[in-house]
PDB file of C-alpha atoms in Angstrom:
ATOM      1  CA  UNK A  35      20.786  12.696   5.389  1.00  0.00           C
ATOM      2  CA  UNK A  36      20.996  13.011   9.144  1.00  0.00           C
ATOM      3  CA  UNK A  37      18.038  14.464  10.830  1.00  0.00           C
ATOM      4  CA  UNK A  38      18.237  17.107  13.498  1.00  0.00           C
ATOM      5  CA  UNK A  39      17.392  15.988  16.853  1.00  0.00           C
ATOM      6  CA  UNK A  40      17.880  12.348  16.166  1.00  0.00           C
ATOM      7  CA  UNK A  41      20.630   9.711  15.875  1.00  0.00           C
ATOM      8  CA  UNK A  42      21.083   7.393  12.929  1.00  0.00           C
ATOM      9  CA  UNK A  43      22.154   3.699  13.245  1.00  0.00           C
ATOM     10  CA  UNK A  44      25.564   3.093  12.321  1.00  0.00           C
ATOM     11  CA  UNK A  45      26.005   1.984   8.657  1.00  0.00           C
ATOM     12  CA  UNK A  46      26.106   3.451   5.242  1.00  0.00           C
ATOM     13  CA  UNK A  47      23.779   6.273   4.166  1.00  0.00           C
ATOM     14  CA  UNK A  48      21.602   6.006   1.081  1.00  0.00           C
ATOM     15  CA  UNK A  49      23.645   8.722  -0.604  1.00  0.00           C
ATOM     16  CA  UNK A  50      26.983   6.696   0.229  1.00  0.00           C
ATOM     17  CA  UNK A  51      25.310   3.361  -0.948  1.00  0.00           C
ATOM     18  CA  UNK A  52      24.314   5.024  -4.119  1.00  0.00           C
ATOM     19  CA  UNK A  53      27.806   6.354  -4.681  1.00  0.00           C
ATOM     20  CA  UNK A  54      29.551   3.044  -3.905  1.00  0.00           C
ATOM     21  CA  UNK A  55      27.133   1.243  -6.249  1.00  0.00           C
ATOM     22  CA  UNK A  56      27.950   3.737  -9.100  1.00  0.00           C
ATOM     23  CA  UNK A  57      31.663   2.999  -8.434  1.00  0.00           C
ATOM     24  CA  UNK A  58      31.154  -0.676  -8.692  1.00  0.00           C
ATOM     25  CA  UNK A  59      32.265  -1.364  -5.151  1.00  0.00           C
ATOM     26  CA  UNK A  60      29.197  -2.679  -3.512  1.00  0.00           C
ATOM     27  CA  UNK A  61      29.938  -6.215  -2.540  1.00  0.00           C
ATOM     28  CA  UNK A  62      32.927  -6.032  -4.821  1.00  0.00           C
ATOM     29  CA  UNK A  63      36.657  -6.982  -4.216  1.00  0.00           C
ATOM     30  CA  UNK A  64      37.356  -6.943  -0.600  1.00  0.00           C
ATOM     31  CA  UNK A  65      33.697  -7.139   0.761  1.00  0.00           C
ATOM     32  CA  UNK A  66      33.503  -8.916   4.014  1.00  0.00           C
ATOM     33  CA  UNK A  67      30.402 -10.792   5.216  1.00  0.00           C
ATOM     34  CA  UNK A  68      30.234 -11.360   9.040  1.00  0.00           C
ATOM     35  CA  UNK A  69      27.215 -12.281  11.059  1.00  0.00           C
ATOM     36  CA  UNK A  70      24.904 -11.218   8.155  1.00  0.00           C
ATOM     37  CA  UNK A  71      26.358  -7.826   7.991  1.00  0.00           C
ATOM     38  CA  UNK A  72      28.366  -6.388   5.026  1.00  0.00           C
ATOM     39  CA  UNK A  73      31.632  -4.403   5.400  1.00  0.00           C
ATOM     40  CA  UNK A  74      34.143  -2.926   2.901  1.00  0.00           C
ATOM     41  CA  UNK A  75      37.532  -4.193   3.785  1.00  0.00           C
ATOM     42  CA  UNK A  76      40.929  -2.626   2.762  1.00  0.00           C
ATOM     43  CA  UNK A  77      43.409  -5.446   1.908  1.00  0.00           C
ATOM     44  CA  UNK A  78      46.196  -3.166   2.800  1.00  0.00           C
ATOM     45  CA  UNK A  79      45.280  -2.999   6.283  1.00  0.00           C
ATOM     46  CA  UNK A  80      46.696  -5.240   8.986  1.00  0.00           C
ATOM     47  CA  UNK A  81      44.862  -8.121  10.647  1.00  0.00           C
ATOM     48  CA  UNK A  82      44.049  -6.085  13.777  1.00  0.00           C
ATOM     49  CA  UNK A  83      42.555  -3.164  11.638  1.00  0.00           C
ATOM     50  CA  UNK A  84      40.668  -5.778   9.634  1.00  0.00           C
ATOM     51  CA  UNK A  85      39.191  -7.269  12.718  1.00  0.00           C
ATOM     52  CA  UNK A  86      38.043  -3.786  13.917  1.00  0.00           C
ATOM     53  CA  UNK A  87      36.520  -3.119  10.548  1.00  0.00           C
ATOM     54  CA  UNK A  88      34.505  -6.403  10.667  1.00  0.00           C
ATOM     55  CA  UNK A  89      33.427  -5.607  14.403  1.00  0.00           C
ATOM     56  CA  UNK A  90      32.199  -2.291  13.250  1.00  0.00           C
ATOM     57  CA  UNK A  91      30.212  -3.720  10.446  1.00  0.00           C
ATOM     58  CA  UNK A  92      27.751  -5.665  12.752  1.00  0.00           C
ATOM     59  CA  UNK A  93      25.066  -3.202  11.712  1.00  0.00           C
ATOM     60  CA  UNK A  94      23.567  -4.280   8.400  1.00  0.00           C
ATOM     61  CA  UNK A  95      23.997  -2.070   5.294  1.00  0.00           C
ATOM     62  CA  UNK A  96      20.736  -0.464   4.329  1.00  0.00           C
ATOM     63  CA  UNK A  97      20.135   1.225   0.848  1.00  0.00           C
ATOM     64  CA  UNK A  98      18.038   3.811   2.402  1.00  0.00           C
ATOM     65  CA  UNK A  99      17.840   5.694   5.850  1.00  0.00           C
ATOM     66  CA  UNK A 100      15.858   3.934   8.624  1.00  0.00           C
ATOM     67  CA  UNK A 101      12.983   5.812  10.148  1.00  0.00           C
ATOM     68  CA  UNK A 102      14.135   7.932  13.038  1.00  0.00           C
ATOM     69  CA  UNK A 103      12.590   8.182  16.424  1.00  0.00           C
ATOM     70  CA  UNK A 104      11.520  11.942  17.086  1.00  0.00           C
ATOM     71  CA  UNK A 105      10.384  13.638  20.259  1.00  0.00           C
ATOM     72  CA  UNK A 106       6.758  14.656  20.770  1.00  0.00           C
ATOM     73  CA  UNK A 107       7.855  18.424  20.061  1.00  0.00           C
ATOM     74  CA  UNK A 108       9.458  17.281  16.693  1.00  0.00           C
ATOM     75  CA  UNK A 109       6.287  15.499  15.746  1.00  0.00           C
ATOM     76  CA  UNK A 110       4.369  18.700  16.292  1.00  0.00           C
ATOM     77  CA  UNK A 111       6.773  20.335  14.059  1.00  0.00           C
ATOM     78  CA  UNK A 112       6.570  18.041  11.202  1.00  0.00           C
ATOM     79  CA  UNK A 113       5.296  19.568   7.948  1.00  0.00           C
ATOM     80  CA  UNK A 114       3.213  18.205   5.042  1.00  0.00           C
ATOM     81  CA  UNK A 115       4.486  18.743   1.543  1.00  0.00           C
ATOM     82  CA  UNK A 116       2.163  19.483  -1.364  1.00  0.00           C
ATOM     83  CA  UNK A 117       3.704  18.916  -4.867  1.00  0.00           C
ATOM     84  CA  UNK A 118       1.580  20.632  -7.666  1.00  0.00           C
ATOM     85  CA  UNK A 119       2.639  19.249 -10.971  1.00  0.00           C
ATOM     86  CA  UNK A 120       2.464  21.180 -14.121  1.00  0.00           C
ATOM     87  CA  UNK A 121      -0.921  23.087 -13.742  1.00  0.00           C
ATOM     88  CA  UNK A 122      -0.095  25.180 -16.805  1.00  0.00           C
ATOM     89  CA  UNK A 123      -2.253  26.741 -19.518  1.00  0.00           C
ATOM     90  CA  UNK A 124      -0.933  24.443 -22.261  1.00  0.00           C
ATOM     91  CA  UNK A 125      -2.326  21.387 -20.198  1.00  0.00           C
ATOM     92  CA  UNK A 126      -5.509  22.863 -19.083  1.00  0.00           C
ATOM     93  CA  UNK A 127      -7.161  25.267 -21.366  1.00  0.00           C
ATOM     94  CA  UNK A 128      -6.578  27.329 -24.579  1.00  0.00           C
ATOM     95  CA  UNK A 129      -2.921  26.123 -25.075  1.00  0.00           C
ATOM     96  CA  UNK A 130      -1.307  23.703 -27.380  1.00  0.00           C
ATOM     97  CA  UNK A 131      -3.449  20.824 -26.369  1.00  0.00           C
ATOM     98  CA  UNK A 132      -6.696  22.738 -26.248  1.00  0.00           C
ATOM     99  CA  UNK A 133      -9.377  22.560 -23.612  1.00  0.00           C
ATOM    100  CA  UNK A 134      -8.995  19.658 -21.167  1.00  0.00           C
ATOM    101  CA  UNK A 135     -12.224  19.512 -19.271  1.00  0.00           C
ATOM    102  CA  UNK A 136     -11.062  17.277 -16.387  1.00  0.00           C
ATOM    103  CA  UNK A 137      -8.201  19.565 -15.852  1.00  0.00           C
ATOM    104  CA  UNK A 138     -10.416  22.565 -15.741  1.00  0.00           C
ATOM    105  CA  UNK A 139     -12.798  20.851 -13.221  1.00  0.00           C
ATOM    106  CA  UNK A 140     -10.180  20.572 -10.596  1.00  0.00           C
ATOM    107  CA  UNK A 141      -9.302  24.263 -10.620  1.00  0.00           C
ATOM    108  CA  UNK A 142     -11.293  25.256  -7.380  1.00  0.00           C
ATOM    109  CA  UNK A 143     -10.373  22.091  -5.426  1.00  0.00           C
ATOM    110  CA  UNK A 144      -6.732  22.497  -6.395  1.00  0.00           C
ATOM    111  CA  UNK A 145      -6.799  26.277  -5.387  1.00  0.00           C
ATOM    112  CA  UNK A 146      -8.373  25.563  -1.944  1.00  0.00           C
ATOM    113  CA  UNK A 147      -5.839  22.722  -1.289  1.00  0.00           C
ATOM    114  CA  UNK A 148      -2.794  25.004  -2.106  1.00  0.00           C
ATOM    115  CA  UNK A 149      -4.236  27.651   0.099  1.00  0.00           C
ATOM    116  CA  UNK A 150      -4.975  25.303   2.995  1.00  0.00           C
ATOM    117  CA  UNK A 151      -1.335  24.110   3.010  1.00  0.00           C
ATOM    118  CA  UNK A 152       0.062  27.692   2.715  1.00  0.00           C
ATOM    119  CA  UNK A 153      -2.212  28.939   5.559  1.00  0.00           C
ATOM    120  CA  UNK A 154      -1.084  26.102   7.738  1.00  0.00           C
ATOM    121  CA  UNK A 155       2.582  26.887   7.149  1.00  0.00           C
ATOM    122  CA  UNK A 156       3.139  23.606   5.315  1.00  0.00           C
ATOM    123  CA  UNK A 157       5.399  23.243   2.246  1.00  0.00           C
ATOM    124  CA  UNK A 158       4.158  23.775  -1.296  1.00  0.00           C
ATOM    125  CA  UNK A 159       6.400  22.932  -4.353  1.00  0.00           C
ATOM    126  CA  UNK A 160       5.066  23.397  -7.892  1.00  0.00           C
ATOM    127  CA  UNK A 161       6.693  22.234 -11.067  1.00  0.00           C
ATOM    128  CA  UNK A 162       6.423  23.897 -14.518  1.00  0.00           C
ATOM    129  CA  UNK A 163       7.162  21.930 -17.617  1.00  0.00           C
ATOM    130  CA  UNK A 164       9.859  23.983 -19.495  1.00  0.00           C
ATOM    131  CA  UNK A 165      10.842  23.463 -23.079  1.00  0.00           C
ATOM    132  CA  UNK A 166      13.175  26.255 -24.580  1.00  0.00           C
ATOM    133  CA  UNK A 167      12.019  26.537 -28.165  1.00  0.00           C
ATOM    134  CA  UNK A 168      15.511  25.985 -29.772  1.00  0.00           C
ATOM    135  CA  UNK A 169      15.989  22.789 -27.830  1.00  0.00           C
ATOM    136  CA  UNK A 170      12.797  20.877 -27.683  1.00  0.00           C
ATOM    137  CA  UNK A 171      13.144  19.290 -31.271  1.00  0.00           C
ATOM    138  CA  UNK A 172      16.116  17.306 -30.017  1.00  0.00           C
ATOM    139  CA  UNK A 173      14.322  15.559 -27.187  1.00  0.00           C
ATOM    140  CA  UNK A 174      12.564  12.121 -27.270  1.00  0.00           C
ATOM    141  CA  UNK A 175       9.181  13.901 -26.335  1.00  0.00           C
ATOM    142  CA  UNK A 176       9.291  15.843 -29.590  1.00  0.00           C
ATOM    143  CA  UNK A 177       8.602  12.675 -31.537  1.00  0.00           C
ATOM    144  CA  UNK A 178       5.130  12.430 -30.232  1.00  0.00           C
ATOM    145  CA  UNK A 179       4.121  15.929 -28.812  1.00  0.00           C
ATOM    146  CA  UNK A 180       4.060  19.398 -30.377  1.00  0.00           C
ATOM    147  CA  UNK A 181       6.184  22.043 -28.892  1.00  0.00           C
ATOM    148  CA  UNK A 182       4.576  23.300 -25.573  1.00  0.00           C
ATOM    149  CA  UNK A 183       5.320  25.017 -22.434  1.00  0.00           C
ATOM    150  CA  UNK A 184       7.817  27.364 -24.012  1.00  0.00           C
ATOM    151  CA  UNK A 185       9.098  30.050 -21.563  1.00  0.00           C
ATOM    152  CA  UNK A 186       7.711  33.448 -22.260  1.00  0.00           C
ATOM    153  CA  UNK A 187       4.483  32.002 -23.741  1.00  0.00           C
ATOM    154  CA  UNK A 188       1.085  32.103 -22.049  1.00  0.00           C
ATOM    155  CA  UNK A 189       0.872  28.327 -22.311  1.00  0.00           C
ATOM    156  CA  UNK A 190       3.978  28.077 -19.925  1.00  0.00           C
ATOM    157  CA  UNK A 191       2.249  30.080 -17.215  1.00  0.00           C
ATOM    158  CA  UNK A 192       0.172  28.543 -14.358  1.00  0.00           C
ATOM    159  CA  UNK A 193      -3.530  28.343 -15.140  1.00  0.00           C
ATOM    160  CA  UNK A 194      -6.328  30.474 -13.688  1.00  0.00           C
ATOM    161  CA  UNK A 195      -6.626  31.498 -10.167  1.00  0.00           C
ATOM    162  CA  UNK A 196      -3.913  29.037  -8.927  1.00  0.00           C
ATOM    163  CA  UNK A 197      -1.410  31.522 -10.632  1.00  0.00           C
ATOM    164  CA  UNK A 198      -1.820  33.901  -7.544  1.00  0.00           C
ATOM    165  CA  UNK A 199      -0.765  31.144  -5.098  1.00  0.00           C
ATOM    166  CA  UNK A 200       1.912  29.318  -7.179  1.00  0.00           C
ATOM    167  CA  UNK A 201       4.602  31.955  -7.269  1.00  0.00           C
ATOM    168  CA  UNK A 202       8.199  31.898  -6.327  1.00  0.00           C
ATOM    169  CA  UNK A 203       7.411  34.104  -3.434  1.00  0.00           C
ATOM    170  CA  UNK A 204       4.821  31.879  -1.963  1.00  0.00           C
ATOM    171  CA  UNK A 205       5.910  28.290  -3.058  1.00  0.00           C
ATOM    172  CA  UNK A 206       9.119  26.496  -4.339  1.00  0.00           C
ATOM    173  CA  UNK A 207       9.275  26.477  -8.094  1.00  0.00           C
ATOM    174  CA  UNK A 208      10.868  23.606 -10.028  1.00  0.00           C
ATOM    175  CA  UNK A 209      11.323  23.903 -13.740  1.00  0.00           C
ATOM    176  CA  UNK A 210      11.699  20.607 -15.556  1.00  0.00           C
ATOM    177  CA  UNK A 211      12.193  19.436 -19.052  1.00  0.00           C
ATOM    178  CA  UNK A 212      11.084  15.855 -18.557  1.00  0.00           C
ATOM    179  CA  UNK A 213       7.842  14.134 -17.278  1.00  0.00           C
ATOM    180  CA  UNK A 214       9.583  13.396 -13.944  1.00  0.00           C
ATOM    181  CA  UNK A 215      11.864  15.784 -12.044  1.00  0.00           C
ATOM    182  CA  UNK A 216      15.202  14.572 -10.549  1.00  0.00           C
ATOM    183  CA  UNK A 217      15.219  17.957  -8.756  1.00  0.00           C
ATOM    184  CA  UNK A 218      12.051  17.225  -6.729  1.00  0.00           C
ATOM    185  CA  UNK A 219      13.784  14.779  -4.247  1.00  0.00           C
ATOM    186  CA  UNK A 220      16.943  16.839  -4.154  1.00  0.00           C
ATOM    187  CA  UNK A 221      15.151  19.882  -3.110  1.00  0.00           C
ATOM    188  CA  UNK A 222      13.100  18.189  -0.345  1.00  0.00           C
ATOM    189  CA  UNK A 223      16.433  16.424   0.720  1.00  0.00           C
ATOM    190  CA  UNK A 224      17.972  19.891   1.126  1.00  0.00           C
ATOM    191  CA  UNK A 225      15.110  21.046   3.274  1.00  0.00           C
ATOM    192  CA  UNK A 226      15.541  17.906   5.490  1.00  0.00           C
ATOM    193  CA  UNK A 227      19.270  18.659   5.769  1.00  0.00           C
ATOM    194  CA  UNK A 228      18.310  21.907   7.384  1.00  0.00           C
ATOM    195  CA  UNK A 229      16.482  20.294  10.130  1.00  0.00           C
ATOM    196  CA  UNK A 230      12.947  20.038   8.537  1.00  0.00           C
ATOM    197  CA  UNK A 231      10.940  16.914   9.337  1.00  0.00           C
ATOM    198  CA  UNK A 232       8.103  15.690   6.951  1.00  0.00           C
ATOM    199  CA  UNK A 233       4.830  14.042   7.866  1.00  0.00           C
ATOM    200  CA  UNK A 234       3.625  13.228   4.297  1.00  0.00           C
ATOM    201  CA  UNK A 235       3.932  14.068   0.571  1.00  0.00           C
ATOM    202  CA  UNK A 236       0.897  14.791  -1.344  1.00  0.00           C
ATOM    203  CA  UNK A 237       0.873  15.128  -5.167  1.00  0.00           C
ATOM    204  CA  UNK A 238      -1.601  17.064  -7.338  1.00  0.00           C
ATOM    205  CA  UNK A 239      -1.899  18.485 -10.761  1.00  0.00           C
ATOM    206  CA  UNK A 240      -1.982  17.089 -14.329  1.00  0.00           C
ATOM    207  CA  UNK A 241      -1.890  14.663 -15.954  1.00  0.00           C
ATOM    208  CA  UNK A 242      -2.607  11.794 -13.580  1.00  0.00           C
ATOM    209  CA  UNK A 243      -1.613   9.180 -16.239  1.00  0.00           C
ATOM    210  CA  UNK A 244       1.739  10.962 -17.250  1.00  0.00           C
ATOM    211  CA  UNK A 245       3.553  13.799 -15.425  1.00  0.00           C
ATOM    212  CA  UNK A 246       1.753  13.184 -11.991  1.00  0.00           C
ATOM    213  CA  UNK A 247       2.438   9.508 -12.400  1.00  0.00           C
ATOM    214  CA  UNK A 248       6.247   9.955 -13.203  1.00  0.00           C
ATOM    215  CA  UNK A 249       6.757  12.274 -10.273  1.00  0.00           C
ATOM    216  CA  UNK A 250       4.748  10.179  -7.817  1.00  0.00           C
ATOM    217  CA  UNK A 251       6.874   7.166  -8.608  1.00  0.00           C
ATOM    218  CA  UNK A 252      10.157   9.136  -8.149  1.00  0.00           C
ATOM    219  CA  UNK A 253       9.069  10.440  -4.716  1.00  0.00           C
ATOM    220  CA  UNK A 254       7.508   7.183  -3.643  1.00  0.00           C
ATOM    221  CA  UNK A 255      10.800   5.366  -4.094  1.00  0.00           C
ATOM    222  CA  UNK A 256      13.031   8.229  -2.757  1.00  0.00           C
ATOM    223  CA  UNK A 257      11.013   8.535   0.451  1.00  0.00           C
ATOM    224  CA  UNK A 258      10.243   5.123   1.519  1.00  0.00           C
ATOM    225  CA  UNK A 259       9.416   5.993   5.103  1.00  0.00           C
ATOM    226  CA  UNK A 260       6.694   8.713   4.042  1.00  0.00           C
ATOM    227  CA  UNK A 261       3.013   8.371   3.268  1.00  0.00           C
ATOM    228  CA  UNK A 262       2.583   9.350  -0.416  1.00  0.00           C
ATOM    229  CA  UNK A 263      -0.891  10.862  -0.996  1.00  0.00           C
ATOM    230  CA  UNK A 264      -2.986  11.574  -4.066  1.00  0.00           C
ATOM    231  CA  UNK A 265      -6.384  13.326  -3.789  1.00  0.00           C
ATOM    232  CA  UNK A 266      -8.738  12.470  -6.540  1.00  0.00           C
ATOM    233  CA  UNK A 267     -10.276  15.947  -6.355  1.00  0.00           C
ATOM    234  CA  UNK A 268      -6.916  17.734  -7.217  1.00  0.00           C
ATOM    235  CA  UNK A 269      -5.464  15.602 -10.091  1.00  0.00           C
ATOM    236  CA  UNK A 270      -6.837  15.024 -13.581  1.00  0.00           C
ATOM    237  CA  UNK A 271      -5.928  13.264 -16.944  1.00  0.00           C
ATOM    238  CA  UNK A 272      -7.487  13.766 -20.336  1.00  0.00           C
ATOM    239  CA  UNK A 273     -10.699  12.017 -19.398  1.00  0.00           C
ATOM    240  CA  UNK A 274     -12.410  11.057 -16.077  1.00  0.00           C
ATOM    241  CA  UNK A 275     -12.110   7.361 -17.004  1.00  0.00           C
ATOM    242  CA  UNK A 276      -8.322   7.589 -17.412  1.00  0.00           C
ATOM    243  CA  UNK A 277      -7.929   9.459 -14.061  1.00  0.00           C
ATOM    244  CA  UNK A 278      -9.987   6.822 -12.248  1.00  0.00           C
ATOM    245  CA  UNK A 279      -8.167   3.980 -13.879  1.00  0.00           C
ATOM    246  CA  UNK A 280      -4.809   5.377 -12.998  1.00  0.00           C
ATOM    247  CA  UNK A 281      -5.700   6.255  -9.363  1.00  0.00           C
ATOM    248  CA  UNK A 282      -6.773   2.582  -8.962  1.00  0.00           C
ATOM    249  CA  UNK A 283      -3.424   1.393 -10.151  1.00  0.00           C
ATOM    250  CA  UNK A 284      -1.601   3.823  -7.693  1.00  0.00           C
ATOM    251  CA  UNK A 285      -3.740   2.716  -4.806  1.00  0.00           C
ATOM    252  CA  UNK A 286      -2.920  -0.963  -5.812  1.00  0.00           C
ATOM    253  CA  UNK A 287       0.828  -0.003  -5.575  1.00  0.00           C
ATOM    254  CA  UNK A 288       0.778   1.456  -2.138  1.00  0.00           C
ATOM    255  CA  UNK A 289      -0.118   5.095  -2.503  1.00  0.00           C
ATOM    256  CA  UNK A 290      -2.735   6.625  -0.261  1.00  0.00           C
ATOM    257  CA  UNK A 291      -5.636   7.704  -2.531  1.00  0.00           C
ATOM    258  CA  UNK A 292      -8.251  10.094  -1.217  1.00  0.00           C
ATOM    259  CA  UNK A 293     -11.460   9.422  -3.074  1.00  0.00           C
TER     260      UNK A 293
END
């Protein structure tokens, strides 16, 4: 994705790379290696055109976009992103899974963090686990979890006072039927395509060992140039011990954990 106010080095974009990989063309028939660079040559072209293609390929192929140089003005305009994962009644209190004390305990800190991002004009995205009643039984998750987060039920709704901040009018809603959401990076990429620059991505919500983990890993790998942050005050698993254990693992894998 090309960024506004910047230039990208010649080469193949991440999206183009993924498309070529899916088509089986990366380093396939006709690939040319010249000076450590990788090019895709068309055998139907003449020698002159082939030489031009090789010369144009002196920049290496990267499977992701290189960090771009931005002006001081653009740096001031960069926005932080807060992703709140599945802070729903079924996962916090009174729903299918009963009361989860650690999830209840983060309510005030999570509310304050969401409000701080919103007041600063930063980006807030929130996910809602969503399982239509007539489809859940056919999913892998149904083999080990009872039906939950069914649209229209109280268990599907955002829990507690965070509900007043996490609305489609105040934040970006992503509904998902799996632990991790493929739509999360797509939505953030769409924002960047419109000229928005990101400073960091912070992940909060429940549970640290499952849905937060899955989405954290997706975003960590999709945005290799950005700090990915997890705050110990705003995420929880089913026990404090499990939360602590998972945060230590994430920190060891390169996430920035705020203790």
